Coordinates of C-alpha atoms in Angstrom, one line a residue:
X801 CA 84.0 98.1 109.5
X802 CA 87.5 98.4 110.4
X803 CA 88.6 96.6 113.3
X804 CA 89.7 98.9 116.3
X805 CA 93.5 98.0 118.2
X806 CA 92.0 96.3 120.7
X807 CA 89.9 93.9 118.5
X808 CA 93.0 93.1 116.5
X809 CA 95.5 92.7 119.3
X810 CA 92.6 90.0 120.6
X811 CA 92.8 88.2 117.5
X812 CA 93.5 83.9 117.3
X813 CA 96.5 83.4 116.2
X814 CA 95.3 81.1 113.5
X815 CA 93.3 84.2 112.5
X816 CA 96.0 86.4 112.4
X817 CA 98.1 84.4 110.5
X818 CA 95.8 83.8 107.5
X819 CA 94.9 87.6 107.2
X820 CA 98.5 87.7 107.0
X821 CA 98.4 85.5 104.1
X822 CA 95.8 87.1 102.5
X823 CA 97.3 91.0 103.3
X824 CA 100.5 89.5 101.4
X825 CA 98.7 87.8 98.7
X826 CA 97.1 90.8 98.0
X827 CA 99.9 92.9 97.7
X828 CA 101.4 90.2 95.4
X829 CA 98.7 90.2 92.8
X830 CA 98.6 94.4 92.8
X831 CA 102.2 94.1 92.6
X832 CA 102.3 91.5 89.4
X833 CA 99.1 93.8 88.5
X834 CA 102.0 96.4 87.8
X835 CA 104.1 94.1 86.2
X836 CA 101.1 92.8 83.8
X837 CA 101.1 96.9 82.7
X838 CA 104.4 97.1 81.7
X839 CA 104.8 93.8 79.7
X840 CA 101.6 94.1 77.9
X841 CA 103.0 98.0 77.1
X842 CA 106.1 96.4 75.5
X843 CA 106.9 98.3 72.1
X844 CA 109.8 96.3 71.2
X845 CA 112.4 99.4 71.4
X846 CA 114.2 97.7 73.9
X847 CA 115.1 94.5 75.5
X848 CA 112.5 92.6 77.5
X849 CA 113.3 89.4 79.0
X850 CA 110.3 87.7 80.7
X851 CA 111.7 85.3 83.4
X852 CA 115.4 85.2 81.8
X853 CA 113.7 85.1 78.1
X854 CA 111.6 81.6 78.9
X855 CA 108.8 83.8 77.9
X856 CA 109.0 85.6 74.6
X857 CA 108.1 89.1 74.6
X858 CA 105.4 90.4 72.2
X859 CA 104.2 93.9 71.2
X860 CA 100.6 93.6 71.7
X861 CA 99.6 97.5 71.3
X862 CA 100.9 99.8 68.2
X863 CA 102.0 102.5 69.6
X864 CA 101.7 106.1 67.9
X865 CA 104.5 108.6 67.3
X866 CA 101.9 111.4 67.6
X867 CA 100.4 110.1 70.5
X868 CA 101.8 109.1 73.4
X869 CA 98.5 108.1 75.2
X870 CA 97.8 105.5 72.7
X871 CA 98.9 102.8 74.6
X872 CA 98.1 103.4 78.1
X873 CA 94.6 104.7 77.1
X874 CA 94.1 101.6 75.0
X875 CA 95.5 98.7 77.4
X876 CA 93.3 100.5 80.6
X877 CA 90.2 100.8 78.5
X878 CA 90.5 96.4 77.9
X879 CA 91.1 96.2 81.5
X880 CA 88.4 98.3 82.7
X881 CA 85.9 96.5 80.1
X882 CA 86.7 93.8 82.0
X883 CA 86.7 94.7 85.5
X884 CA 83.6 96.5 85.2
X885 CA 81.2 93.8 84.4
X886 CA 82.8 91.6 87.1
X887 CA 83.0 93.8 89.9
X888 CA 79.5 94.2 89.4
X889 CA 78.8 90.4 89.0
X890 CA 80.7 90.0 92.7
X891 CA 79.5 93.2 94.6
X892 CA 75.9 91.8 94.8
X893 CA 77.0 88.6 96.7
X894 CA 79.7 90.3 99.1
X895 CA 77.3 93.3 99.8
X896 CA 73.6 92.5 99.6
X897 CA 71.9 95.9 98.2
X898 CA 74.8 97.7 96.6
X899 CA 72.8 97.1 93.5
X900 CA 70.0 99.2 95.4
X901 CA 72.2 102.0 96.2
X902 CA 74.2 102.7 93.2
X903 CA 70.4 103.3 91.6
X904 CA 69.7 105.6 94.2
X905 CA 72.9 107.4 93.8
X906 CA 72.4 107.5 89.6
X907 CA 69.0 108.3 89.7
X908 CA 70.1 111.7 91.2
X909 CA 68.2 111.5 95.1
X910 CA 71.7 113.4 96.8
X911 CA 72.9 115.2 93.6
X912 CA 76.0 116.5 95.8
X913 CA 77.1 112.6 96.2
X914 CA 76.5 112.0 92.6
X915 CA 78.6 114.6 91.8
X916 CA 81.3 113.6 94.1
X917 CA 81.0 110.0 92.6
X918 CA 81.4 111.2 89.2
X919 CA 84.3 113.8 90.5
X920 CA 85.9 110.9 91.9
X921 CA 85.5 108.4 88.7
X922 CA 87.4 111.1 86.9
X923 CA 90.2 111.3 89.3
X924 CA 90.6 107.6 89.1
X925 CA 90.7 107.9 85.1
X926 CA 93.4 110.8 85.2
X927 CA 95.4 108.8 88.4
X928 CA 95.3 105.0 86.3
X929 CA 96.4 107.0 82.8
X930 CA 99.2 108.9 84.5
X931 CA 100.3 105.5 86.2
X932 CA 100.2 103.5 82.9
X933 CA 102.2 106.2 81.1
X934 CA 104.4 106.3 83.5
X935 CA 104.6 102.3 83.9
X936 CA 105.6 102.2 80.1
X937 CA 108.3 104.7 80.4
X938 CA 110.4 104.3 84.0
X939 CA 109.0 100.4 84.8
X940 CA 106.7 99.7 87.3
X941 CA 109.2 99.9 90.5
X942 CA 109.9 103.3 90.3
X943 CA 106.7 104.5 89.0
X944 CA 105.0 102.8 92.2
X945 CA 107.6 104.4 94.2
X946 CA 106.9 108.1 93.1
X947 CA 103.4 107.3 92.8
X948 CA 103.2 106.4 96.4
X949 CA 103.5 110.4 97.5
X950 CA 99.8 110.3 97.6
X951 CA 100.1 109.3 101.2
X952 CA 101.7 112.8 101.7
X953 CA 99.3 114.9 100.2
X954 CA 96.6 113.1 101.8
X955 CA 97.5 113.8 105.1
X956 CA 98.4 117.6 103.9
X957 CA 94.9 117.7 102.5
X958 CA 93.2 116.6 105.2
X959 CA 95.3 119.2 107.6
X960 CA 93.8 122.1 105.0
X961 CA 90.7 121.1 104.8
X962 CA 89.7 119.1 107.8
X963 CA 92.5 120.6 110.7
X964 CA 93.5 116.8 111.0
X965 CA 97.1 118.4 112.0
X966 CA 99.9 115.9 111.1
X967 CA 101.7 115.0 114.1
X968 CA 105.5 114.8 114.3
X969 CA 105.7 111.2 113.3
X970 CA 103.5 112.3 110.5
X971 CA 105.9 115.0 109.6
X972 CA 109.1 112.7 109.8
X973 CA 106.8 110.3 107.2
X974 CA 106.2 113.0 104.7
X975 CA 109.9 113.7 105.1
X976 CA 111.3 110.3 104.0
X977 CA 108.4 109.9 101.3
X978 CA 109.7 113.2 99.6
X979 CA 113.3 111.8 100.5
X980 CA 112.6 108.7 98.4
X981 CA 111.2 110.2 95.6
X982 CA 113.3 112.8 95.5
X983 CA 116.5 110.1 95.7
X984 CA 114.8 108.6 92.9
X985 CA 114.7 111.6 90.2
X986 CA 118.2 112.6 91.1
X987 CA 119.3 108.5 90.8
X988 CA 117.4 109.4 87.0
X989 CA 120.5 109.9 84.6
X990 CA 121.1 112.1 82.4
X991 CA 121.5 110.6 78.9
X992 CA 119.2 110.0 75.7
X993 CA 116.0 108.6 77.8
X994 CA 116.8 111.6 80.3
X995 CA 113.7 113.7 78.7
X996 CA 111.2 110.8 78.7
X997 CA 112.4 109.4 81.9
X998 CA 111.6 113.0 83.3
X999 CA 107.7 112.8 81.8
X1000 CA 107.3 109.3 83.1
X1001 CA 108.3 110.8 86.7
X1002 CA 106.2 113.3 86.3
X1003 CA 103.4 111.4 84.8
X1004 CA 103.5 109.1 88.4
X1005 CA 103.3 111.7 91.3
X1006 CA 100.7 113.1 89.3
X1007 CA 99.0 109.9 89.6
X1008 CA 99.4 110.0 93.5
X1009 CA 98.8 113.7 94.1
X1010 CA 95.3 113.1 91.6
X1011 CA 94.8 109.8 93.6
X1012 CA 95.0 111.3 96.6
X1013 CA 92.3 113.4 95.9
X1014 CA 90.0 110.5 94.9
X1015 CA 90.5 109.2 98.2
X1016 CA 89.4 112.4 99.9
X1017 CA 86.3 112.6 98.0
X1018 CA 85.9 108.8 98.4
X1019 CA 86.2 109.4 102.7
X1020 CA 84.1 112.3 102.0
X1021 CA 81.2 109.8 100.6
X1022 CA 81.4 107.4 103.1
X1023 CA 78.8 108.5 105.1
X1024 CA 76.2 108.0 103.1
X1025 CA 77.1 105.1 100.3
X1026 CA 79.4 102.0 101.3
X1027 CA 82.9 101.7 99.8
X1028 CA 81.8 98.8 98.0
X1029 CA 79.4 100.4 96.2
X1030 CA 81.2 104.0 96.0
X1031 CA 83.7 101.5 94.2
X1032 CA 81.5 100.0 91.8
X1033 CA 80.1 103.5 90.9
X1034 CA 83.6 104.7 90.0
X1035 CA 84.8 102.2 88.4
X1036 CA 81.6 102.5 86.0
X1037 CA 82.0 106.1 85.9
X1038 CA 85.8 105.7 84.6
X1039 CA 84.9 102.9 82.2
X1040 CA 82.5 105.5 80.8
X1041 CA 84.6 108.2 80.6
X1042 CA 87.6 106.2 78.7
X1043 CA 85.2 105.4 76.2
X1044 CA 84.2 108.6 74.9
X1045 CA 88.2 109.9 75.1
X1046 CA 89.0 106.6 73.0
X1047 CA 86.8 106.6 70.8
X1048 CA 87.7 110.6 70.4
X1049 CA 91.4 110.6 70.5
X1050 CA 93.2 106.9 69.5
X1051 CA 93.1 104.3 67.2
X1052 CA 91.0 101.3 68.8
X1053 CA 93.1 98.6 67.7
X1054 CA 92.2 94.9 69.5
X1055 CA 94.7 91.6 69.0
X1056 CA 93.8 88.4 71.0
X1057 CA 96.8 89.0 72.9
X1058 CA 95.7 92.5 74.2
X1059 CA 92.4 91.2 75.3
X1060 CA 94.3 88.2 76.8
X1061 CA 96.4 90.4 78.8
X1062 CA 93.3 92.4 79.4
X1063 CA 91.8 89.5 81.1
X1064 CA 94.8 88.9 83.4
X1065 CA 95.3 92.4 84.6
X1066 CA 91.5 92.3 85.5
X1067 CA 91.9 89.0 87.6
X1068 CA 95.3 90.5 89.1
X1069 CA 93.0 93.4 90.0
X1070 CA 90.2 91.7 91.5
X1071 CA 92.2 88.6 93.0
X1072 CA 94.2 92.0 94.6
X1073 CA 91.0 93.9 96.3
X1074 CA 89.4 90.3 97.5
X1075 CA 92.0 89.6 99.2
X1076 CA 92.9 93.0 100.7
X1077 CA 89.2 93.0 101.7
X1078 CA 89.5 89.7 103.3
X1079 CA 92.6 90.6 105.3
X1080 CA 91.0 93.5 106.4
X1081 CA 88.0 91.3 107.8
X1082 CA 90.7 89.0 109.6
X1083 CA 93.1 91.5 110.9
X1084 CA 91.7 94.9 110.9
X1085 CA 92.2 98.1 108.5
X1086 CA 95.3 99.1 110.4
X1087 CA 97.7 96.1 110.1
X1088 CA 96.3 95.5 106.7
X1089 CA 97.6 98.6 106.2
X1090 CA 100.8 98.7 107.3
X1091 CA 101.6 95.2 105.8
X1092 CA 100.5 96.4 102.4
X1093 CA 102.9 99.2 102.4
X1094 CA 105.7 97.3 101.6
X1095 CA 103.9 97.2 97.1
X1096 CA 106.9 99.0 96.1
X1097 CA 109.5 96.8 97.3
X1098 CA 106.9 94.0 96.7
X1099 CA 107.1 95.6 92.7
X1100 CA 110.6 96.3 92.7
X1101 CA 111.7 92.9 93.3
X1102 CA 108.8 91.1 91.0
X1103 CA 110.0 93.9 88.5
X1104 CA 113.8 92.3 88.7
X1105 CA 113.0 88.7 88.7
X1106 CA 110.2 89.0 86.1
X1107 CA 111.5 91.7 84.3
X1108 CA 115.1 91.9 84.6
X1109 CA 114.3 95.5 85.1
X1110 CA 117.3 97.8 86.6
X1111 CA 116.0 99.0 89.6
X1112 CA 117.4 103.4 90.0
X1113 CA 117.8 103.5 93.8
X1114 CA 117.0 101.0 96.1
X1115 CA 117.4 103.0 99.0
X1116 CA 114.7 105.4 97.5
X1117 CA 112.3 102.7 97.9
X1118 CA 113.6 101.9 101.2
X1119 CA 113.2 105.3 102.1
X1120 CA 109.4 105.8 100.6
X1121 CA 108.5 101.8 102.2
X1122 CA 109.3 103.2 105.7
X1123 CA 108.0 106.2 105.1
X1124 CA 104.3 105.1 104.5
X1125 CA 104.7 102.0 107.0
X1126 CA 105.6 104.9 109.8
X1127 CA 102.9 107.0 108.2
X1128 CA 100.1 104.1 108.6
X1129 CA 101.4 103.3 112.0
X1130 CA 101.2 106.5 113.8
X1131 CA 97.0 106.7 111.9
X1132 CA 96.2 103.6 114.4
X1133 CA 96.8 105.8 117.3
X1134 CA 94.7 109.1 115.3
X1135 CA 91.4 109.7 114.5
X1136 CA 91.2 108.2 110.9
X1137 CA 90.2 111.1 107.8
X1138 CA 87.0 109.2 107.0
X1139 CA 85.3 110.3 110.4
X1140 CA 87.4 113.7 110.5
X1141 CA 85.3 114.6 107.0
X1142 CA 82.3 112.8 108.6
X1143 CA 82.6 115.3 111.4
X1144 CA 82.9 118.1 108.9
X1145 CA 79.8 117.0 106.9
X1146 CA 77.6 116.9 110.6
X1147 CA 78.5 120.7 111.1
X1148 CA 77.6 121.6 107.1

């Protein structure tokens, strides 16, 4: 359970200090998550020099004229095999009966949560593609950046369907989120990648606006399965789901260094959510929040030193980093969406 203000602003120092740690080490391993996607995505068109060229860049994916979800599909379908299995190996000994549940919730008892759980598993699926297509075409930085509009239509969801009316600090948010991502198409120039450049911006805030309405399904759920468990589900529900459209739509094609890669992007993955869930315990939801808000300036600069990527606008990022630290902010002093939708499912 979240931590309320008063609970974190009683914290030990000593404790404050190490969810601080663990906040940041999260958001680094998410961050070189993102990084992991686009060098393992690499299709040799282009120069890609790993740490200044000490690492020699590989094409570990064919990609396929005809099919520009080849790639993306392929390199989230290895990461997923992996994540799946483990996440399930872990979840037992950090929640004790999530194995219980998830049978409950499979073997059909609330068929209106299982069809939210596989609703949601979906949405992850169509949120993770968008972002890996978009990773491969614009670089992590600036996909994370556009990406992170789901913030916006979160709160504008929530307002529709929940009267959780944004309040003016909310408003001035949503306005420098938009700014950002905004500055960033118009920093996109004009030029032979113009076209794809367009489809990979495109391809990331629909990733956010579909992510953001996992997460209103997932605060919907809340109520009655823990987020633990809600996770597992969709995760398992994705994994499921990327099979069938694999195995229907693109060349399954596996080299040691794809599964390799696979296996560090599931480790960044993990490695990411243990510690974000560990901060959370130390410091509370609320500053866990607000200290991961900074993943893409976090992604931009790994994405430079790494990568050597050129970064569009770094005031876009700027703009969209404020925007959702302001945003998480001003929900410490609002009633959070999870009990707004729990209110609403009371009154159904």
């Amino acid at each position: 359970m979240a931590k309320s203000i008063s609970e974190t602003s009683s914290t030990p120092s000593s404790q404050w200090w190490r969810g601080l740690i663990m906040v940041l080490l999260a958001t680094l391993f998410l961050s070189i998550q993102n990084v992991l996607v686009r060098i393992v995505q690499y299709n040799g068109k282009y120069p890609l020099k790993i740490l200044g060229g000490l690492i020699p860049s590989n094409v570990y994916v064919d990609a396929d004229p005809a099919n520009p979800l080849q790639v993306p599909l392929l390199v989230l379908l290895v990461r997923i095999a992996f994540v799946v299995p483990l996440l399930w190996t872990v979840l037992p000994v950090l929640r004790p009966g999530s194995e219980e549940q998830a049978l409950s919730v499979l073997k059909g008892y609330n068929p209106k949560l299982l069809m939210k759980v596989i609703a949601a598993g979906l949405l992850l699926f169509l949120s993770q593609t968008g972002t890996y297509l978009a990773v491969s075409i614009v670089g992590p930085a600036t996909a994370l950046t556009v990406f992170f509009i789901y913030p916006v239509v979160t709160t504008l969801l929530a307002w529709r369907l929940f009267g959780d009316r944004p309040s003016w600090k909310q408003w001035l948010a949503i306005g420098l989120i938009i700014s950002g991502c905004t500055w960033v198409l118009f920093s996109t120039v004009p030029g032979a990648a113009f076209k794809s450049d367009i489809v990979g911006l495109i391809s990331a805030a629909f990733a956010g606006i579909v992510f953001a309405l996992e997460g209103v399904i997932a605060q919907s759920c809340f109520n009655k399965i823990n987020p633990a468990t809600f996770t597992g589900l969709i995760f398992t529900v994705e994994f499921v789901i990327l099979l069938i459209v694999c195995v229907a739509f693109i060349h399954i094609n596996l080299s040691q260094g794809l599964i390799i890669m696979g296996l560090l992007l599931c480790f960044a993955t993990l490695f990411g959510y243990l510690f974000n869930n560990f901060g959370i315990k130390a410091i509370g939801a609320a500053s866990t929040a607000i200290i991961g808000s900074s993943g893409p300036a976090v992604t931009a600069i790994l994405s430079v030193l790494i990568l050597n990527d050129k970064i569009p606008s770094w005031i876009a990022i700027f703009l969209v980093t404020i925007g959702v630290v302001l945003m998480n902010l001003e929900k410490i002093n609002k009633k959070p969406i999870a009990n707004v939708v729990s209110a609403a499912q009371e009154q159904d």
